[in-house]
CSV table of C-alpha atoms in Angstrom, one decimal:
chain,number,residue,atom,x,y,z
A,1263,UNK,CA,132.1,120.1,-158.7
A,1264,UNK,CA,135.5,118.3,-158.8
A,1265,UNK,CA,138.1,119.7,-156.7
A,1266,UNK,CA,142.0,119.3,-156.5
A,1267,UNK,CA,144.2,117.4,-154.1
A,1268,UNK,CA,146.4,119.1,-151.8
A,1269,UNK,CA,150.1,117.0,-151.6
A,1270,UNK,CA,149.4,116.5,-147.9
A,1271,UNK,CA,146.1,114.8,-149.0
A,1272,UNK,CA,147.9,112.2,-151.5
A,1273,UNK,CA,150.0,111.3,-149.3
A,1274,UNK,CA,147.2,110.6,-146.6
A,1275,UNK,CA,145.7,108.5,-149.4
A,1276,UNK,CA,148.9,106.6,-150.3
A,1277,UNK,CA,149.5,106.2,-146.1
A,1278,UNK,CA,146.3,105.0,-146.0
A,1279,UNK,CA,144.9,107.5,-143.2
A,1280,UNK,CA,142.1,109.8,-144.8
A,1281,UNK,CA,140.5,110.6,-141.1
A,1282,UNK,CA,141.2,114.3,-141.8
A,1283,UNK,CA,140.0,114.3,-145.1
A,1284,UNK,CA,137.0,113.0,-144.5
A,1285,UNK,CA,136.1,115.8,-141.7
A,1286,UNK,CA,136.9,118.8,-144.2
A,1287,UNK,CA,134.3,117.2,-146.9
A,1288,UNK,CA,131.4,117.4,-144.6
A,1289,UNK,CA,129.2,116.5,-147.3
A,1290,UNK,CA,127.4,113.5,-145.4
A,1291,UNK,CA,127.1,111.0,-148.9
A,1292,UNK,CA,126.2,107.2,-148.7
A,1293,UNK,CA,129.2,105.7,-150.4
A,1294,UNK,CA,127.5,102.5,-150.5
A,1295,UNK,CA,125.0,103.4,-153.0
A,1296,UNK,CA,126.7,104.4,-156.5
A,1297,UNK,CA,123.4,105.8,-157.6
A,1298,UNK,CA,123.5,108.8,-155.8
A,1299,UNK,CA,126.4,110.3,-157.4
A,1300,UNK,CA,125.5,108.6,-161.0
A,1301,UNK,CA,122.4,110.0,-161.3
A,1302,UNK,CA,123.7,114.0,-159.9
A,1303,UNK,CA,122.2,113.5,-156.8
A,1304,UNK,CA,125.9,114.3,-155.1
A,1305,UNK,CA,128.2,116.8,-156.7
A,1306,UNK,CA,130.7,116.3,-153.8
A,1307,UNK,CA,132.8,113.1,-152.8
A,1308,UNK,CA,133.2,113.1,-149.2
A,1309,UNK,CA,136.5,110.6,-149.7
A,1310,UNK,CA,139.2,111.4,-152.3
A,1311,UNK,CA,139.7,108.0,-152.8
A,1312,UNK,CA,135.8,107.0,-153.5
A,1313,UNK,CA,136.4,106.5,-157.0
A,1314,UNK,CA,139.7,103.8,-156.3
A,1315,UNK,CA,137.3,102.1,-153.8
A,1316,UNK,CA,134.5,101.3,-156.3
A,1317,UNK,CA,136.7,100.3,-158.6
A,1318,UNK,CA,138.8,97.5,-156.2
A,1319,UNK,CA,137.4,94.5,-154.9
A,1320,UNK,CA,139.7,93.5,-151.8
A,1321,UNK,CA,137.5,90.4,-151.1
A,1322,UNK,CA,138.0,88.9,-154.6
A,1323,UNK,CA,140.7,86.0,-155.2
A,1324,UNK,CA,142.7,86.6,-158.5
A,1325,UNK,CA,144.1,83.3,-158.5
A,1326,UNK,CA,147.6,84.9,-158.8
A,1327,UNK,CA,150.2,82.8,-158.9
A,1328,UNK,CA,154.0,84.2,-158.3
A,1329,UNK,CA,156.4,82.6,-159.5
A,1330,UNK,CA,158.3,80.9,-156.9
A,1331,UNK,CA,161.2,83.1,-154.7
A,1332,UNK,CA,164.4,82.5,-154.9
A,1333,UNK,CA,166.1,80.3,-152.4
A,1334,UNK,CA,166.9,83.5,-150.0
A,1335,UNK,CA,164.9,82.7,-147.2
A,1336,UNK,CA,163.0,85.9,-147.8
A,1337,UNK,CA,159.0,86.6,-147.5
A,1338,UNK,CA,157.2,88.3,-150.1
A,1339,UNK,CA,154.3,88.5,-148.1
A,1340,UNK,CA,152.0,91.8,-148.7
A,1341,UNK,CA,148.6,92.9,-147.4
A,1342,UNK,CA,145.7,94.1,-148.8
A,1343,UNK,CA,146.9,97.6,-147.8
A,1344,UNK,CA,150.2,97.2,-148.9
A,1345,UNK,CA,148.9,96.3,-152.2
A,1346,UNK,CA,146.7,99.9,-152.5
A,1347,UNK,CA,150.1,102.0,-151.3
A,1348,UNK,CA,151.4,99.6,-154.6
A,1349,UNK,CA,148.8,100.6,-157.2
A,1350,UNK,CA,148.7,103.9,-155.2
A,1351,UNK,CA,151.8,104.5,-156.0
A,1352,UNK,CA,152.5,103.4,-159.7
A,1353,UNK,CA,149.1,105.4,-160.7
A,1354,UNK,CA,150.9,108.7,-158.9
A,1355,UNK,CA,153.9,108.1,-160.7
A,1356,UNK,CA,151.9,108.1,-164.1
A,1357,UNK,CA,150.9,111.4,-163.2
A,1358,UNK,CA,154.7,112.8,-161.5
A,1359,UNK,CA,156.8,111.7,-164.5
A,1360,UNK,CA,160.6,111.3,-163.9
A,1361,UNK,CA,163.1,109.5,-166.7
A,1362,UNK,CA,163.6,106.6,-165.2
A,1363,UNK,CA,161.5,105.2,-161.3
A,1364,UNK,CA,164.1,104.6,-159.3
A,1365,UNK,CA,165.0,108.6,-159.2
A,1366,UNK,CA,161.7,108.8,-157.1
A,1367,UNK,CA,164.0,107.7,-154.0
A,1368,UNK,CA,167.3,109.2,-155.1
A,1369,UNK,CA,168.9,112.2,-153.3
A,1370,UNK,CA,168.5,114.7,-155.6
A,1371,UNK,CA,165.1,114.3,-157.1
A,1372,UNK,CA,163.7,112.5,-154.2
A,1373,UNK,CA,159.3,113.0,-154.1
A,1374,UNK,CA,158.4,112.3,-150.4
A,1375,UNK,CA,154.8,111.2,-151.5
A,1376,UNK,CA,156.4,108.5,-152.5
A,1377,UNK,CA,159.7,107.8,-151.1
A,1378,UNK,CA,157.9,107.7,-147.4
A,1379,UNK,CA,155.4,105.8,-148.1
A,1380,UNK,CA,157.6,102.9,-149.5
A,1381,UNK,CA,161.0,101.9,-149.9
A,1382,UNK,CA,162.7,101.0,-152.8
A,1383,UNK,CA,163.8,98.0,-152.1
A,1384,UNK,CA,160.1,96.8,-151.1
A,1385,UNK,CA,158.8,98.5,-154.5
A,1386,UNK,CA,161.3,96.5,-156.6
A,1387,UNK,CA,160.1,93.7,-154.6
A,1388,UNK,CA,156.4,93.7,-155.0
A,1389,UNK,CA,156.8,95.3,-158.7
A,1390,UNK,CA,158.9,92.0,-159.8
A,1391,UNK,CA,157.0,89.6,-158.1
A,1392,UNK,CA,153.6,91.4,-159.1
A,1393,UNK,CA,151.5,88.8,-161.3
A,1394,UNK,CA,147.6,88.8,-161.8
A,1395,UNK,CA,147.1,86.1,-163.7
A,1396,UNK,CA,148.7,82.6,-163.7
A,1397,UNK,CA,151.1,82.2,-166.5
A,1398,UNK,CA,150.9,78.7,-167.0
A,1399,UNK,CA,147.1,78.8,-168.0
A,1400,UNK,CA,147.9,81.4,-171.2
A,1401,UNK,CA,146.9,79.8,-174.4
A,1402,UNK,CA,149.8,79.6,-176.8
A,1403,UNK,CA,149.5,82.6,-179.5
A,1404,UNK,CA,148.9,80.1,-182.5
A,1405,UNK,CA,145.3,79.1,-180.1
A,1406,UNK,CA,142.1,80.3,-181.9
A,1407,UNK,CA,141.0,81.5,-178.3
A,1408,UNK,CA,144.9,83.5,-177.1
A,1409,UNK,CA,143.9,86.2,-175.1
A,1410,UNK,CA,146.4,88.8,-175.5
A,1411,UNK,CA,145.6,90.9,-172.6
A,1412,UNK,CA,145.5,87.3,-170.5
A,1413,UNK,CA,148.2,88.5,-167.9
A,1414,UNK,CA,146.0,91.7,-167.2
A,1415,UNK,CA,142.9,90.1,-168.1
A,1416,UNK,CA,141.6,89.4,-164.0
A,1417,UNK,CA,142.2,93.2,-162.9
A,1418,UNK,CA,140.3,94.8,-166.4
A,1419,UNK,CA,136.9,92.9,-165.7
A,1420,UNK,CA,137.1,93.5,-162.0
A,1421,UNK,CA,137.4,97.8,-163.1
A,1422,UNK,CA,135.1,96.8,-166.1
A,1423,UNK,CA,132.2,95.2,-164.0
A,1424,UNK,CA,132.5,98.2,-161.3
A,1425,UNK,CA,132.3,101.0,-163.7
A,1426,UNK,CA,128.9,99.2,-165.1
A,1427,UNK,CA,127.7,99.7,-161.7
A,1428,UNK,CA,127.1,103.6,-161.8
A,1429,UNK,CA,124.0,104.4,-163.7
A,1430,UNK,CA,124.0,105.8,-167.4
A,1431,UNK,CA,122.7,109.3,-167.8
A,1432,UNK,CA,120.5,110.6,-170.5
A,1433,UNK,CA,123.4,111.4,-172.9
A,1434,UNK,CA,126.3,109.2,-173.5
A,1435,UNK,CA,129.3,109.5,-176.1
A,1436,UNK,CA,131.6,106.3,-177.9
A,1437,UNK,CA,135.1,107.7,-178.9
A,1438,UNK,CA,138.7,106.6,-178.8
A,1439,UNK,CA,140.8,107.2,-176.4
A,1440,UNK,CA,145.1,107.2,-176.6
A,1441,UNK,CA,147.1,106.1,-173.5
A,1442,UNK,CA,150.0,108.0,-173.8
A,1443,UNK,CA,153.0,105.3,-174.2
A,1444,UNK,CA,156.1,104.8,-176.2
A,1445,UNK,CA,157.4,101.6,-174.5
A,1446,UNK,CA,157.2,98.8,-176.1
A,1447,UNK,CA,154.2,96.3,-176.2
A,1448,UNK,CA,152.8,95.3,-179.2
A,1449,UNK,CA,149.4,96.8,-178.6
A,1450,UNK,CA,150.9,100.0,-179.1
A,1451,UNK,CA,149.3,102.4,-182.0
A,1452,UNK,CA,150.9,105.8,-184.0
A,1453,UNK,CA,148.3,108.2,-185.5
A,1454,UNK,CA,150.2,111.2,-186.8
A,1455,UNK,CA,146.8,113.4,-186.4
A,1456,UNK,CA,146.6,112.8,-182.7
A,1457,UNK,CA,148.2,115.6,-179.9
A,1458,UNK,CA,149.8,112.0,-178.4
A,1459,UNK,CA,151.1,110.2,-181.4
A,1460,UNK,CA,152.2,107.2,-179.8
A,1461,UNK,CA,150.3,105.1,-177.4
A,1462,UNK,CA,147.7,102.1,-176.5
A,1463,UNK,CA,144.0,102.9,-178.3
A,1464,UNK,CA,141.2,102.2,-176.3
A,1465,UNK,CA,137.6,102.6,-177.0
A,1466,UNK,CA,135.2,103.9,-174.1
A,1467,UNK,CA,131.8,105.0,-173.7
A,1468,UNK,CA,131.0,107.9,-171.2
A,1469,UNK,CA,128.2,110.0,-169.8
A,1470,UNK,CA,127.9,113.4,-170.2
A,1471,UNK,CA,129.3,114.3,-167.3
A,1472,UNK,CA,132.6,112.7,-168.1
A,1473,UNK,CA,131.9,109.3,-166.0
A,1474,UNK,CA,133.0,106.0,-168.2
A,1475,UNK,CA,131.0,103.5,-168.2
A,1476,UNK,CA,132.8,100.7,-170.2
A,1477,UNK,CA,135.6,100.4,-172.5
A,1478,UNK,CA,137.7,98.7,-175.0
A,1479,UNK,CA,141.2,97.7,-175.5
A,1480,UNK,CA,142.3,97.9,-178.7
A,1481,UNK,CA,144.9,94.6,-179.1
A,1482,UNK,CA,144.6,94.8,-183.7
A,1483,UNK,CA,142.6,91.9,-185.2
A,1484,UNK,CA,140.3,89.9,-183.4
A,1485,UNK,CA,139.6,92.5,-180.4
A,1486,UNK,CA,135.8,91.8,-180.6
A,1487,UNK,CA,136.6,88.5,-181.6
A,1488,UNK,CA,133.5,87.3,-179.3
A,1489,UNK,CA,131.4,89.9,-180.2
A,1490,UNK,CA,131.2,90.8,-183.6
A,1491,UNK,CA,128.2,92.0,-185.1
A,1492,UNK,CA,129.0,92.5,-189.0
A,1493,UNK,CA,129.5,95.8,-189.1
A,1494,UNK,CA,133.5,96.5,-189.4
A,1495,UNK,CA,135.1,97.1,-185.8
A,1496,UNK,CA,133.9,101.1,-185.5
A,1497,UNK,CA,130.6,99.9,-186.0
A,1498,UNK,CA,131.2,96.8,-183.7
A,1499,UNK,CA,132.5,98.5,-180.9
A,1500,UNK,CA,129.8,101.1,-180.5
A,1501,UNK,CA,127.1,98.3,-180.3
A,1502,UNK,CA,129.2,96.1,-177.8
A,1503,UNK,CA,129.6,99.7,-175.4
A,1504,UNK,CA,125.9,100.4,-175.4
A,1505,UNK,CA,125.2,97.1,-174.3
A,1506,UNK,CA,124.5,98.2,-170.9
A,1507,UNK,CA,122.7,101.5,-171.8
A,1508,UNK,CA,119.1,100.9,-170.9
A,1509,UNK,CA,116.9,99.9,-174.0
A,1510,UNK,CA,113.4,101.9,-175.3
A,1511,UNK,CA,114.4,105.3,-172.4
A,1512,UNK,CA,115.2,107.6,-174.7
A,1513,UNK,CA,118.5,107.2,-174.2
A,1514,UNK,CA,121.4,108.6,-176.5
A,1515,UNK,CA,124.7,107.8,-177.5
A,1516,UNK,CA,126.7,110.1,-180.0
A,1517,UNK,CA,129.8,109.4,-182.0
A,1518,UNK,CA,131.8,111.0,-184.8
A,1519,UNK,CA,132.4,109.6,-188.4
A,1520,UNK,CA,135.0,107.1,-187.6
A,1521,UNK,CA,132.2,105.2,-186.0
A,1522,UNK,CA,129.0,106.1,-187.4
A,1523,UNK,CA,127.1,104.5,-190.4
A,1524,UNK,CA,123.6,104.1,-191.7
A,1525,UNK,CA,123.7,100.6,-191.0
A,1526,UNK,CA,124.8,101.2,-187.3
A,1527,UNK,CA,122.4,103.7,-186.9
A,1528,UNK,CA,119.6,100.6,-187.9
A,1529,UNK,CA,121.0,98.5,-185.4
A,1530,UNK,CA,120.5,100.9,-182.7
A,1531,UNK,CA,117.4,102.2,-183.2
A,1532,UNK,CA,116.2,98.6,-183.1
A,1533,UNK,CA,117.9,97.8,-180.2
A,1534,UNK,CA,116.3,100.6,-178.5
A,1535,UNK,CA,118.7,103.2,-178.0
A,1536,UNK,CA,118.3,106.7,-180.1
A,1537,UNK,CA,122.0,107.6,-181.6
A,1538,UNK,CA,123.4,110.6,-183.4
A,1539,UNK,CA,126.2,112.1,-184.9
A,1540,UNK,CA,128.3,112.7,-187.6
A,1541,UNK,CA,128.8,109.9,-190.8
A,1542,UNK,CA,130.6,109.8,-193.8
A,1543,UNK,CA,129.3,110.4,-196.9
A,1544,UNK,CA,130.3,106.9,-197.9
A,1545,UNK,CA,128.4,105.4,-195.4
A,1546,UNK,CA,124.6,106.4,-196.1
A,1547,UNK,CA,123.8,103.3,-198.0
A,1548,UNK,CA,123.4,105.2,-201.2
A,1549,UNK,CA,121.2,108.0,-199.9
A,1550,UNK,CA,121.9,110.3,-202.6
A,1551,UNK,CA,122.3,113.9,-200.9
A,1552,UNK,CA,122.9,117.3,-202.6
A,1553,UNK,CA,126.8,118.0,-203.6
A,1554,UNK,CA,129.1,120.4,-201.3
A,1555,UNK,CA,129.4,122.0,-205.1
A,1556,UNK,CA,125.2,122.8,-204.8
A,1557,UNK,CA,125.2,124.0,-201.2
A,1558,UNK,CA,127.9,126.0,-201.9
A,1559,UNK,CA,126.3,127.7,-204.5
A,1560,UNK,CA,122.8,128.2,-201.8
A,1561,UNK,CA,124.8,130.7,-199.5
A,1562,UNK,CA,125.4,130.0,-195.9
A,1563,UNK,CA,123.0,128.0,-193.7
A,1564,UNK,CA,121.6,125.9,-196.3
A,1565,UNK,CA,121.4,122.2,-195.1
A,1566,UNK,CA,120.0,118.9,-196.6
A,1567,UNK,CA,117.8,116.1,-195.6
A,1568,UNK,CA,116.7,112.6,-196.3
A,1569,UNK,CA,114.3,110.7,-193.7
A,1570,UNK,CA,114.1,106.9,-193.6
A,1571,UNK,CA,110.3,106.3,-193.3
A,1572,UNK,CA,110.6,102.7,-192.6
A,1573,UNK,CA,113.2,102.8,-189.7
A,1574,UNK,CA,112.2,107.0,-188.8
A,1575,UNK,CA,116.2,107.8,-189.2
A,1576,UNK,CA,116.9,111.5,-190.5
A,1577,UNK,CA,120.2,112.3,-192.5
């Protein structure tokens, strides 16, 4: 079951010192193998920060490049551990929302979690100079191949390839997800039906028990550039997220209307992966099915069917 942090145990995790942590969650789990708590084997996580330890890899070189420092004689040397308090940090402040960063170290609305762990000075340091990717390699935005996630683009497949590590369970769903944001970036989406109207659109695929497996960022035209499959971007996006699902299990995938089509449905039944959900009526390759006029009229309960002999798909 998951349980929730105490403040003394964030800040542990931002300090870096989870010694006592660790001895309250006796729960003796093998944090090597990723298996174990895939597959249900574990319900407990002996280390609140498991999760953010699968998903870094310290040992793997970006090839960052800053740009250069100005000429002040100062180092802007940081260490691997540094670096967590950094991510560890900006993440917390994601949750603990205040008007404007800085007023994280100011007298009045000072938050210790963060303010001890880390000056401000040093944050505005490391948060300047802070660069994944090197700059000068970024194909110019005319370039057939521009990457427009290219400054991120190193630290997305490092969490991408790690979250492929845990195991898919028997049930799986596809939907969108919205990143609350209202800053500007020109991957930034507005859907007046959503709670969050404003924000970055991602698509993910997740296990039943609310582990993601893979995902999507949504960056307009051209986001599955290298992986289109001819079936629209809903119906592209599903087939690129169950890529990693194992094939002819009996595993499922479900997915509402947005996504779903007869055609898709084709696709993944051949591919060896058993989907369901809802699907427009638009979308059913002509299967001509009763009226809402003549199920209306039938009373409550009534249904309809169709069943694709050739490909064993029911509607």
């Amino acid at each position: 079951m998951p349980f929730k942090l105490k403040d003394e145990e964030i800040a542990d995790i931002l300090s870096g010192d989870t010694s006592d942590i660790e001895e309250f969650y006796e729960d003796d789990i093998n944090l090597d193998n990723l298996d174990e708590f895939a597959n249900g084997n574990k319900t407990i996580i002996t280390e609140p920060n498991w999760i953010f330890e699968q998903w870094r890899e310290p040992e793997t070189d970006w090839q960052g490049k800053l740009p250069d420092p100005p000429d002040n004689g100062k180092c802007i040397a940081v260490s691997v551990s540094e670096m967590e308090q950094f991510l560890g940090i900006n993440m917390y402040m994601g949750i603990v929302t205040m008007p404007h960063y800085r007023m994280f170290w100011q007298n009045n609305s000072r938050y210790p979690l963060i303010a001890d762990n880390m000056s401000r000075n040093r944050f505005d340091n490391l948060r300047y100079y802070f660069h994944i990717n090197d700059n000068a390699k970024m194909l110019p935005r005319t370039h057939a191949d521009h990457d427009k996630l290219f400054k991120v683009r190193p630290f997305i497949t490092a969490v991408k390839n790690n979250m492929r590590k845990i195991n898919f369970e028997e049930f799986s769903s596809v939907d969108e997800i919205i990143i609350p944001f209202k800053g500007r970036t020109f991957m930034k989406q507005y859907n007046k039906n959503k709670p969050h109207k404003w924000g970055i659109k991602m698509f993910a695929i997740a296990s039943a028990s609310g582990l993601v497996h893979d995902f999507e960022i949504y960056t307009g035209k051209g986001t599955l550039q290298q992986a289109e499959q001819g079936l629209g971007i809903s119906g592209d996006v599903v087939l690129r997220l169950v890529d990693g699902i194992p094939k002819n299990q009996n595993y499922k995938v479900a997915m509402d209307n947005w996504f779903n089509s007869y055609h898709l449905q084709c696709r993944l039944k051949f591919s060896g992966v058993l989907g369901i959900g809802t699907v427009r009526s638009n979308r059913l390759a002509k299967c001509k099915m009763n009226s809402d006029t003549i199920m209306k009229k039938q009373g409550r309960g009534v249904f309809d069917s169709k069943v694709d002999t050739v490909n064993n798909i029911v509607v």
